[in-house]
């Protein structure tokens, strides 16, 4: 019997080849698109879930209040936090602290060197909290002694080749080593960081090394907010309850400080797996993702699958009319309804299997291209919550089963006498449902197109907005990490030589460049001895920094060479400090965490980071050692200019790699996640619209088949082709009109919610909401025009004879 069912199913599919192709292609596209999005979503959800204790590990973050107002939320806390919490709460099983020593550095062994990003101090419990593999060394003791270091696998190969690096010494040139290039003993080699972790670690230096530079004065500090602190809690500990118990302990150690400065600190716990998507604090360890983008794409995947199966149901029920007599004859021949249901459900299953095979082929051929184009990872093992996998599987199963049983029950329910006599009502079973589904499809298509247009406009707006500074024609070089190459002030010497290179307009320097988070900050600032409210970013720059970037000076002047008691502030800092005018601030003395300086100038606000963030209050100070050198160049003969820069750089700083980037491109990389989201949403929204058009094709085909006699009679009575096209199109335009009425408020709501994540955003204009409607209308007319025109031009004799 089953073999016979399969034969009939194959014959039916082959008989209506075009219809079968549309059905299978629609399903296959939906499956392929859904899987690709699901792959991306599950990868984003897999961040930091590979750690054994991920569900019991939390990062401590801090909220800083002044005068009762929230001033800052930071991912870094003071060293005393970890010890105080472990000593006072039995539920804190273990902890590890990390201090960033610099965004990058150079590791040297004899005549070999390796450039590494993200150098951290970490205490000995690091490998107990995290499951980053340690290929060589003892995880319990690798970070126990001062001047011990754990390096990455790739750095070990560069420095030692096939030799074992254990016990050998290397030199590390990095920021925060007080002008020294100390030697370290290699005590471990760890795997390169996987991509699905929020920690981008290149080198781990033992935490006790800190004591060799600054002693133990920070051991019990509650103010030196420079450590990332992770706690592993005992199982079944409620983090919310534990959070509520932090405050009395914090007040116990800081009661006097809170009273004198009218401040308050609150500490919270972030689950390790949620940091990547749900954390947007100051001083994040890396650029995190967006839960909103992931959830929107996940919803898109589910809806694309839903649209694909809605179309499948529509297309299947369209075929029902053509198979009505087949059903009637089968019933006359003695077929039971249950047998018919099994027959049609088996056909549905066969179509699903064929579509799955086609989808697999589409994925195999296109996903590597999509992954490379949009920066998707296709190699990392997925480790996501079981509820996500179970939920996705149940959703797909419900669609397959539902799409099989609904047409089966419709087909098997035809009344024998009516279908054999041709008395099949125009209002065939499920007609209202099919129209409702088409309305839903196009409402979703409208929302998808609207969001795509809004995200495109917002990205364009951010990239074209006046930044308040000029990043054009600026080449940024990573400064050498060794402090002294025999020239004393290394930047001064570089600046002198760079200025002699043809096409070099200027050379300046800073600790961070626009497009990066300014990692220095001060939360205790006084003006002439009076406490102020707020958290200020601290940026160290060369004397000609503002001139190089064309940053407007509002009052006063910029730096004189080599005066580290001078401070320049931006306009946002001026407001936060409480001054009414720029001139009023000049000459005032600022004390920032114990370091004093006089305000000599006020500059115009500029966007140091993307337009997602509000402009931060910045205190600029003069310095001699920097992380980045910036060279403004003329664009003609650029390759020769870069070659000359490299030649002079390597001559001045042997052993330091010459690494550069163009500042305007670097700044715009901040919008990579928005561009990636927009590109993915645009691609898969397009597929959703195509699939929806297939659904409309099904409905128009169904209706035209049912109205064959009506069309013939109208032509006999004198109706023109244009009249018939208008008549036949009106119903679809009504459906699209209803879809637009439903979709416009939804599109406006979701677009407004998305734009609320940006400090500087576009306004949603009427045009942005009308254009998707025009696109939908055009696609509707294009989809139905061919069939409608054919039906209107058909010979009425043939139309009347057919029925």
Coordinates of C-alpha atoms in Angstrom, one line a residue, residues 2-562:
X2 CA 2.7 2.4 0.9
X3 CA 4.6 1.6 -2.3
X4 CA 1.4 2.4 -4.2
X5 CA 1.1 5.7 -2.3
X6 CA 4.6 6.7 -3.3
X7 CA 3.9 5.9 -7.0
X8 CA 0.8 8.0 -7.0
X9 CA 2.6 10.9 -5.2
X10 CA 5.5 10.8 -7.7
X11 CA 3.1 10.7 -10.7
X12 CA 1.1 13.7 -9.2
X13 CA 4.3 15.7 -8.7
X14 CA 5.5 14.9 -12.3
X15 CA 2.1 15.7 -13.8
X16 CA 2.1 19.2 -12.5
X17 CA 5.9 19.9 -12.9
X18 CA 5.7 23.7 -12.8
X19 CA 3.4 23.7 -9.7
X20 CA 5.6 21.1 -8.0
X21 CA 8.7 23.1 -8.7
X22 CA 7.2 26.3 -7.2
X23 CA 6.1 24.3 -4.2
X24 CA 9.4 22.6 -3.6
X25 CA 11.5 25.7 -4.3
X26 CA 9.4 27.8 -1.9
X27 CA 9.9 25.3 0.9
X28 CA 13.6 24.8 0.1
X29 CA 14.3 28.5 0.2
X30 CA 12.5 28.8 3.5
X31 CA 14.4 25.9 5.0
X32 CA 17.7 27.1 3.7
X33 CA 17.2 30.7 4.9
X34 CA 15.9 29.5 8.3
X35 CA 18.9 27.2 8.8
X36 CA 21.4 29.9 7.9
X37 CA 19.9 32.4 10.3
X38 CA 19.6 29.7 13.0
X39 CA 23.3 29.0 12.5
X40 CA 24.2 32.6 13.1
X41 CA 21.8 33.0 16.0
X42 CA 23.1 29.8 17.8
X43 CA 26.7 31.0 17.3
X44 CA 25.9 34.3 18.9
X45 CA 24.1 32.5 21.8
X46 CA 27.1 30.1 22.2
X47 CA 29.4 32.8 23.6
X48 CA 31.2 31.6 26.8
X49 CA 28.9 28.6 27.2
X50 CA 31.8 26.1 26.6
X51 CA 33.1 26.7 30.2
X52 CA 32.1 23.9 32.6
X53 CA 31.0 26.3 35.3
X54 CA 29.5 28.9 32.9
X55 CA 26.1 28.7 34.6
X56 CA 27.6 29.4 38.0
X57 CA 30.1 32.1 36.9
X58 CA 29.3 35.8 37.1
X59 CA 31.2 39.0 36.4
X60 CA 30.9 41.8 39.0
X61 CA 30.0 45.2 37.6
X62 CA 29.6 48.5 39.4
X63 CA 27.1 51.3 39.4
X64 CA 28.4 54.7 40.7
X65 CA 25.9 57.1 42.2
X66 CA 26.7 60.8 43.1
X67 CA 24.1 63.0 44.9
X68 CA 21.6 60.2 44.3
X69 CA 22.1 60.2 40.5
X70 CA 23.5 57.4 38.5
X71 CA 26.9 58.6 37.1
X72 CA 28.4 55.5 35.6
X73 CA 28.1 51.8 35.1
X74 CA 31.4 50.0 34.6
X75 CA 32.6 46.5 33.9
X76 CA 35.7 47.1 36.0
X77 CA 35.8 47.2 39.8
X78 CA 38.4 47.6 42.5
X79 CA 40.7 44.7 43.7
X80 CA 39.1 44.7 47.2
X81 CA 35.7 43.7 45.9
X82 CA 36.7 40.0 45.2
X83 CA 38.3 39.4 48.5
X84 CA 35.6 41.1 50.5
X85 CA 32.8 39.2 48.8
X86 CA 34.6 35.8 49.2
X87 CA 35.4 36.5 52.9
X88 CA 31.8 37.5 53.7
X89 CA 29.7 35.1 51.5
X90 CA 30.1 31.4 51.7
X91 CA 28.3 31.1 48.3
X92 CA 31.3 32.7 46.6
X93 CA 33.3 29.5 45.9
X94 CA 36.2 31.1 44.0
X95 CA 37.2 34.2 42.1
X96 CA 39.7 35.5 39.6
X97 CA 40.7 39.1 38.8
X98 CA 42.2 40.5 35.6
X99 CA 43.9 43.8 34.9
X100 CA 44.6 45.0 31.4
X101 CA 48.2 46.0 30.8
X102 CA 47.6 47.3 27.3
X103 CA 45.7 46.8 24.2
X104 CA 48.7 45.2 22.6
X105 CA 52.4 44.5 23.1
X106 CA 55.5 42.9 21.7
X107 CA 57.0 39.6 23.0
X108 CA 60.7 39.1 22.3
X109 CA 62.9 36.0 22.6
X110 CA 66.4 36.5 21.3
X111 CA 66.0 37.7 17.7
X112 CA 62.4 36.6 17.4
X113 CA 59.3 38.7 18.3
X114 CA 55.6 38.4 18.2
X115 CA 52.9 41.1 18.4
X116 CA 50.1 40.2 20.7
X117 CA 46.8 41.9 21.5
X118 CA 45.3 42.2 24.9
X119 CA 47.9 41.6 27.7
X120 CA 46.3 40.9 31.1
X121 CA 47.4 40.4 34.6
X122 CA 45.5 37.4 36.0
X123 CA 45.7 35.7 39.3
X124 CA 46.3 32.0 39.9
X125 CA 42.6 30.9 39.9
X126 CA 42.1 32.0 36.2
X127 CA 42.3 28.4 34.8
X128 CA 40.0 27.2 37.6
X129 CA 37.3 29.6 36.7
X130 CA 37.7 29.4 32.9
X131 CA 38.1 26.3 30.7
X132 CA 40.6 27.7 28.2
X133 CA 42.9 24.8 27.4
X134 CA 46.4 24.9 28.7
X135 CA 48.6 22.8 26.4
X136 CA 51.8 23.1 28.4
X137 CA 52.2 23.9 32.1
X138 CA 50.3 23.4 35.3
X139 CA 47.1 25.4 35.5
X140 CA 47.3 25.5 39.3
X141 CA 50.7 27.1 39.4
X142 CA 51.3 28.8 36.0
X143 CA 50.3 32.2 37.4
X144 CA 51.4 31.8 41.0
X145 CA 54.9 33.4 41.0
X146 CA 55.8 37.0 40.0
X147 CA 57.1 37.5 36.4
X148 CA 55.4 34.3 35.2
X149 CA 53.7 34.4 31.9
X150 CA 51.3 32.2 29.9
X151 CA 51.5 32.8 26.2
X152 CA 49.3 31.7 23.3
X153 CA 49.9 28.8 21.1
X154 CA 50.5 31.0 18.0
X155 CA 53.0 33.2 19.9
X156 CA 54.8 30.2 21.1
X157 CA 55.3 29.0 17.5
X158 CA 56.6 32.4 16.4
X159 CA 59.0 32.7 19.3
X160 CA 60.2 29.1 19.8
X161 CA 59.2 27.1 16.8
X162 CA 59.1 23.4 17.7
X163 CA 61.0 23.9 20.9
X164 CA 59.2 23.8 24.3
X165 CA 58.9 27.3 25.7
X166 CA 58.5 26.2 29.3
X167 CA 61.1 27.6 31.6
X168 CA 62.5 30.0 28.9
X169 CA 62.4 33.7 29.2
X170 CA 60.8 36.4 27.1
X171 CA 60.7 40.2 27.2
X172 CA 57.4 42.0 27.1
X173 CA 57.2 45.5 25.9
X174 CA 53.8 46.9 26.8
X175 CA 52.0 49.8 28.4
X176 CA 51.8 50.2 32.2
X177 CA 55.2 48.7 32.9
X178 CA 56.6 52.0 34.2
X179 CA 59.0 52.5 31.3
X180 CA 60.5 49.0 31.7
X181 CA 60.8 46.0 29.5
X182 CA 60.9 43.2 32.1
X183 CA 61.8 39.6 31.5
X184 CA 59.3 36.8 32.2
X185 CA 59.5 33.1 32.6
X186 CA 57.2 31.1 30.4
X187 CA 55.1 28.8 32.6
X188 CA 52.4 27.8 30.3
X189 CA 51.1 27.8 26.7
X190 CA 47.3 28.2 26.2
X191 CA 45.2 27.7 23.2
X192 CA 44.4 30.7 21.1
X193 CA 41.1 32.3 22.3
X194 CA 38.1 30.9 20.5
X195 CA 36.0 33.4 18.7
X196 CA 32.9 32.8 20.8
X197 CA 34.2 34.4 24.0
X198 CA 34.0 38.0 25.2
X199 CA 37.6 37.7 26.5
X200 CA 40.2 38.5 23.8
X201 CA 43.3 37.5 25.6
X202 CA 46.8 37.3 24.0
X203 CA 49.0 37.0 27.0
X204 CA 48.5 36.3 30.7
X205 CA 50.9 37.8 33.2
X206 CA 50.8 36.5 36.8
X207 CA 48.9 38.9 39.2
X208 CA 51.8 39.0 41.8
X209 CA 53.9 40.8 39.1
X210 CA 51.8 43.8 40.0
X211 CA 53.2 43.9 43.5
X212 CA 56.8 44.1 42.0
X213 CA 55.8 47.4 40.4
X214 CA 53.5 49.1 42.9
X215 CA 53.7 47.0 46.0
X216 CA 50.6 46.0 47.9
X217 CA 48.9 49.4 48.1
X218 CA 46.0 48.3 45.8
X219 CA 45.3 45.0 47.7
X220 CA 42.5 46.6 49.8
X221 CA 41.6 49.5 47.5
X222 CA 38.0 50.2 46.7
X223 CA 38.8 53.1 44.4
X224 CA 41.3 51.6 41.9
X225 CA 38.6 50.4 39.5
X226 CA 40.8 48.5 37.0
X227 CA 40.0 44.9 37.6
X228 CA 37.6 42.6 35.8
X229 CA 36.4 40.3 38.6
X230 CA 34.7 37.0 38.0
X231 CA 33.0 34.9 40.8
X232 CA 32.1 31.3 40.7
X233 CA 29.2 30.7 43.0
X234 CA 28.1 27.4 44.6
X235 CA 25.4 25.5 42.9
X236 CA 21.8 26.6 43.5
X237 CA 22.9 30.1 44.6
X238 CA 20.4 32.8 43.7
X239 CA 22.5 35.7 42.3
X240 CA 19.7 38.2 42.9
X241 CA 19.6 37.3 46.5
X242 CA 23.3 37.5 46.8
X243 CA 23.3 40.9 45.0
X244 CA 21.0 42.3 47.6
X245 CA 23.4 41.3 50.3
X246 CA 26.4 43.2 48.8
X247 CA 25.3 46.6 49.9
X248 CA 25.9 46.3 53.7
X249 CA 29.4 44.8 53.1
X250 CA 30.3 47.6 50.7
X251 CA 29.0 50.3 53.1
X252 CA 30.9 48.7 56.0
X253 CA 34.2 49.2 54.2
X254 CA 33.3 52.6 52.7
X255 CA 31.0 54.3 55.2
X256 CA 33.3 57.4 55.7
X257 CA 34.0 57.8 52.0
X258 CA 30.3 57.6 51.1
X259 CA 29.4 60.2 53.8
X260 CA 32.1 62.7 52.8
X261 CA 31.7 62.6 49.0
X262 CA 27.9 61.9 49.0
X263 CA 28.5 58.9 46.8
X264 CA 27.2 55.4 46.7
X265 CA 28.4 52.2 45.0
X266 CA 26.2 49.3 44.0
X267 CA 27.6 46.0 42.7
X268 CA 25.7 43.6 40.4
X269 CA 26.3 40.2 38.9
X270 CA 26.3 39.4 35.2
X271 CA 25.9 35.7 34.2
X272 CA 29.0 34.8 32.1
X273 CA 27.0 33.6 29.0
X274 CA 24.9 36.8 28.9
X275 CA 27.8 39.3 28.8
X276 CA 28.3 39.2 25.0
X277 CA 24.7 40.0 24.1
X278 CA 23.3 41.8 27.1
X279 CA 26.2 43.9 28.5
X280 CA 26.9 47.5 27.3
X281 CA 28.9 49.0 30.2
X282 CA 31.8 51.3 30.2
X283 CA 35.2 49.7 30.0
X284 CA 33.9 46.4 28.4
X285 CA 36.7 43.8 27.8
X286 CA 35.7 43.7 24.1
X287 CA 33.0 45.0 21.7
X288 CA 29.9 43.0 22.5
X289 CA 27.1 41.9 20.3
X290 CA 23.5 42.9 20.4
X291 CA 20.7 40.8 21.8
X292 CA 18.2 42.9 19.8
X293 CA 19.8 42.0 16.5
X294 CA 20.0 38.3 17.4
X295 CA 16.3 38.2 18.5
X296 CA 15.2 40.0 15.4
X297 CA 17.0 37.6 13.2
X298 CA 15.7 34.7 15.1
X299 CA 12.2 36.0 14.7
X300 CA 12.9 36.5 11.0
X301 CA 14.0 32.8 10.7
X302 CA 10.8 31.6 12.4
X303 CA 8.7 33.8 10.2
X304 CA 10.4 32.8 7.0
X305 CA 9.7 29.2 7.8
X306 CA 6.1 30.1 8.7
X307 CA 5.7 32.0 5.4
X308 CA 7.2 29.1 3.5
X309 CA 4.7 26.6 5.0
X310 CA 1.8 28.9 4.6
X311 CA 2.6 29.0 0.9
X312 CA 2.9 25.3 0.8
X313 CA -0.5 24.9 2.3
X314 CA -1.9 27.5 -0.2
X315 CA -0.3 25.8 -3.1
X316 CA -1.5 22.4 -2.0
X317 CA -5.0 23.5 -1.6
X318 CA -4.9 25.2 -5.0
X319 CA -4.1 21.7 -6.4
X320 CA -7.1 20.4 -4.5
X321 CA -9.6 21.8 -7.0
X322 CA -7.8 20.0 -9.8
X323 CA -7.8 16.7 -7.9
X324 CA -11.4 17.0 -6.7
X325 CA -12.7 14.5 -9.3
X326 CA -9.9 12.1 -8.3
X327 CA -11.0 12.2 -4.7
X328 CA -14.6 11.6 -5.8
X329 CA -13.7 8.6 -7.9
X330 CA -11.6 7.1 -5.2
X331 CA -14.5 7.4 -2.7
X332 CA -16.9 5.8 -5.2
X333 CA -14.3 3.0 -5.6
X334 CA -14.4 2.4 -1.8
X335 CA -11.6 4.5 -0.5
X336 CA -12.0 5.4 3.2
X337 CA -11.3 9.0 4.4
X338 CA -8.5 7.7 6.6
X339 CA -6.8 6.2 3.5
X340 CA -7.1 9.4 1.6
X341 CA -5.6 11.3 4.6
X342 CA -2.6 8.9 4.7
X343 CA -2.2 9.2 0.9
X344 CA -2.1 13.0 0.9
X345 CA 0.0 13.2 4.1
X346 CA 2.5 10.9 2.5
X347 CA 2.6 13.2 -0.5
X348 CA 3.3 16.1 1.9
X349 CA 6.1 14.2 3.6
X350 CA 7.6 13.4 0.2
X351 CA 7.5 17.1 -0.9
X352 CA 9.2 18.0 2.5
X353 CA 11.9 15.4 2.0
X354 CA 12.6 16.6 -1.6
X355 CA 12.6 20.3 -0.4
X356 CA 15.0 19.3 2.5
X357 CA 17.4 17.8 -0.1
X358 CA 17.2 20.9 -2.2
X359 CA 17.7 23.1 0.8
X360 CA 20.7 21.1 1.8
X361 CA 22.2 21.6 -1.6
X362 CA 21.5 25.4 -1.5
X363 CA 23.1 25.6 2.0
X364 CA 26.2 23.6 0.8
X365 CA 26.6 25.9 -2.3
X366 CA 25.8 29.3 -0.8
X367 CA 26.5 29.3 3.0
X368 CA 30.3 29.5 2.7
X369 CA 29.8 32.5 0.4
X370 CA 27.3 34.1 2.8
X371 CA 29.5 33.4 5.8
X372 CA 32.5 35.0 4.2
X373 CA 30.6 38.0 2.9
X374 CA 28.9 38.8 6.2
X375 CA 31.6 37.6 8.6
X376 CA 29.8 34.6 10.0
X377 CA 31.7 31.9 11.8
X378 CA 31.1 28.4 10.4
X379 CA 33.8 26.5 12.3
X380 CA 33.2 27.0 16.0
X381 CA 31.2 24.2 17.7
X382 CA 27.8 25.3 18.7
X383 CA 26.9 25.1 22.4
X384 CA 23.5 26.6 23.0
X385 CA 20.9 26.2 25.7
X386 CA 18.8 23.0 25.1
X387 CA 15.6 25.0 25.2
X388 CA 16.7 26.8 22.0
X389 CA 17.4 23.6 20.1
X390 CA 14.2 21.9 21.4
X391 CA 12.1 25.0 20.7
X392 CA 13.4 25.2 17.1
X393 CA 12.9 21.5 16.5
X394 CA 9.3 21.6 17.8
X395 CA 8.5 24.6 15.7
X396 CA 9.8 22.9 12.5
X397 CA 8.0 19.7 13.4
X398 CA 4.7 21.5 14.1
X399 CA 5.0 23.2 10.7
X400 CA 5.6 19.9 8.9
X401 CA 2.8 18.1 10.6
X402 CA 0.4 21.0 10.3
X403 CA 1.1 21.6 6.7
X404 CA 0.5 17.9 6.0
X405 CA -2.7 17.4 7.9
X406 CA -4.5 20.5 6.9
X407 CA -4.5 19.9 3.1
X408 CA -5.1 16.2 3.7
X409 CA -8.3 16.9 5.7
X410 CA -9.4 19.4 3.1
X411 CA -8.8 17.1 0.1
X412 CA -10.3 14.0 1.8
X413 CA -13.4 16.0 2.8
X414 CA -14.8 16.7 -0.6
X415 CA -18.4 15.5 -1.1
X416 CA -18.5 12.7 -3.8
X417 CA -21.6 13.7 -5.7
X418 CA -20.8 17.4 -5.8
X419 CA -17.3 17.0 -7.2
X420 CA -18.4 14.4 -9.8
X421 CA -21.2 16.8 -11.0
X422 CA -18.7 19.7 -11.1
X423 CA -20.7 21.5 -8.4
X424 CA -17.7 22.8 -6.6
X425 CA -18.4 26.1 -4.8
X426 CA -16.5 29.2 -5.5
X427 CA -16.1 29.6 -1.8
X428 CA -14.0 26.5 -1.5
X429 CA -12.9 25.2 1.9
X430 CA -10.3 27.3 3.6
X431 CA -10.8 30.3 1.2
X432 CA -11.0 32.9 4.1
X433 CA -8.1 31.3 5.8
X434 CA -5.9 31.5 2.7
X435 CA -6.7 35.2 2.2
X436 CA -5.9 35.8 5.9
X437 CA -2.6 34.0 5.5
X438 CA -1.7 36.1 2.5
X439 CA -2.6 39.3 4.4
X440 CA -0.3 38.1 7.2
X441 CA 2.5 37.3 4.8
X442 CA 2.5 40.7 3.1
X443 CA 2.1 42.5 6.4
X444 CA 5.3 40.7 7.5
X445 CA 7.0 41.5 4.2
X446 CA 6.1 45.2 4.7
X447 CA 7.7 45.2 8.2
X448 CA 10.8 43.4 6.9
X449 CA 11.3 46.0 4.0
X450 CA 10.6 48.9 6.4
X451 CA 13.2 47.7 8.9
X452 CA 15.7 47.2 6.1
X453 CA 15.2 50.7 4.8
X454 CA 15.4 52.2 8.3
X455 CA 18.6 50.4 9.2
X456 CA 20.2 51.4 5.9
X457 CA 19.2 55.0 6.4
X458 CA 20.6 55.0 10.0
X459 CA 23.9 53.5 8.9
X460 CA 24.2 56.1 6.1
X461 CA 23.3 58.9 8.6
X462 CA 26.0 57.7 11.0
X463 CA 28.7 57.5 8.3
X464 CA 27.8 60.9 6.8
X465 CA 27.3 62.8 10.1
X466 CA 29.7 65.6 11.0
X467 CA 32.0 64.0 13.6
X468 CA 33.4 67.2 14.9
X469 CA 36.9 66.2 13.8
X470 CA 38.5 65.2 10.5
X471 CA 39.6 61.5 10.2
X472 CA 40.5 61.8 6.5
X473 CA 44.0 61.2 5.3
X474 CA 45.2 60.0 8.7
X475 CA 47.3 56.9 9.0
X476 CA 47.4 55.4 12.6
X477 CA 50.5 53.5 13.6
X478 CA 50.8 51.3 16.7
X479 CA 53.5 52.9 18.8
X480 CA 56.6 50.8 19.7
X481 CA 56.1 49.1 23.1
X482 CA 59.7 49.2 24.2
X483 CA 60.1 52.5 26.0
X484 CA 63.7 53.5 25.2
X485 CA 65.4 52.8 21.9
X486 CA 68.3 55.2 22.7
X487 CA 66.3 58.3 21.7
X488 CA 64.7 59.0 25.1
X489 CA 61.3 60.5 24.0
X490 CA 60.6 58.0 21.2
X491 CA 57.6 60.0 19.8
X492 CA 59.5 63.3 19.6
X493 CA 62.2 61.5 17.5
X494 CA 59.6 59.8 15.3
X495 CA 57.8 63.1 14.8
X496 CA 61.0 64.9 13.8
X497 CA 61.9 62.2 11.2
X498 CA 58.3 61.8 9.9
X499 CA 58.0 65.5 9.2
X500 CA 60.9 65.2 6.7
X501 CA 59.1 62.7 4.6
X502 CA 57.4 64.1 1.4
X503 CA 53.6 64.2 1.5
X504 CA 53.6 63.9 5.4
X505 CA 51.6 66.9 6.7
X506 CA 51.8 66.3 10.4
X507 CA 52.5 63.6 13.0
X508 CA 50.7 63.4 16.4
X509 CA 50.0 60.8 19.0
X510 CA 47.5 59.7 21.6
X511 CA 46.7 56.8 24.0
X512 CA 43.6 55.9 22.0
X513 CA 42.4 56.9 18.6
X514 CA 38.8 57.9 17.6
X515 CA 36.8 54.7 17.2
X516 CA 38.2 53.2 20.4
X517 CA 36.9 53.2 24.0
X518 CA 39.0 55.6 26.2
X519 CA 40.0 53.2 28.9
X520 CA 41.3 55.8 31.4
X521 CA 38.7 57.5 33.6
X522 CA 38.3 59.5 36.8
X523 CA 35.2 59.4 39.0
X524 CA 36.6 61.7 41.7
X525 CA 37.2 65.1 40.3
X526 CA 37.4 68.4 42.2
X527 CA 37.5 72.0 40.9
X528 CA 39.4 74.3 43.1
X529 CA 38.8 71.9 46.0
X530 CA 35.1 71.5 45.4
X531 CA 33.7 68.0 44.6
X532 CA 32.0 67.6 41.2
X533 CA 29.5 65.0 40.0
X534 CA 30.2 62.7 37.1
X535 CA 32.7 60.3 35.6
X536 CA 35.2 61.7 33.1
X537 CA 37.3 59.9 30.5
X538 CA 41.0 60.7 30.5
X539 CA 42.8 61.0 27.2
X540 CA 46.5 61.5 26.8
X541 CA 47.5 63.3 23.6
X542 CA 50.5 65.0 22.0
X543 CA 50.6 68.8 21.8
X544 CA 49.4 69.1 18.2
X545 CA 46.6 66.6 18.6
X546 CA 43.8 69.1 18.2
X547 CA 45.4 70.8 15.2
X548 CA 45.9 67.5 13.4
X549 CA 42.2 66.6 13.7
X550 CA 40.9 70.1 13.0
X551 CA 39.1 70.2 16.4
X552 CA 37.7 73.6 17.1
X553 CA 39.1 75.5 20.2
X554 CA 36.2 77.3 22.0
X555 CA 38.3 79.2 24.5
X556 CA 41.9 79.3 25.7
X557 CA 44.6 77.4 24.0
X558 CA 46.0 73.8 23.6
X559 CA 49.1 72.3 25.0
X560 CA 52.7 73.6 25.3
X561 CA 55.3 70.9 24.7
X562 CA 56.0 68.8 27.8

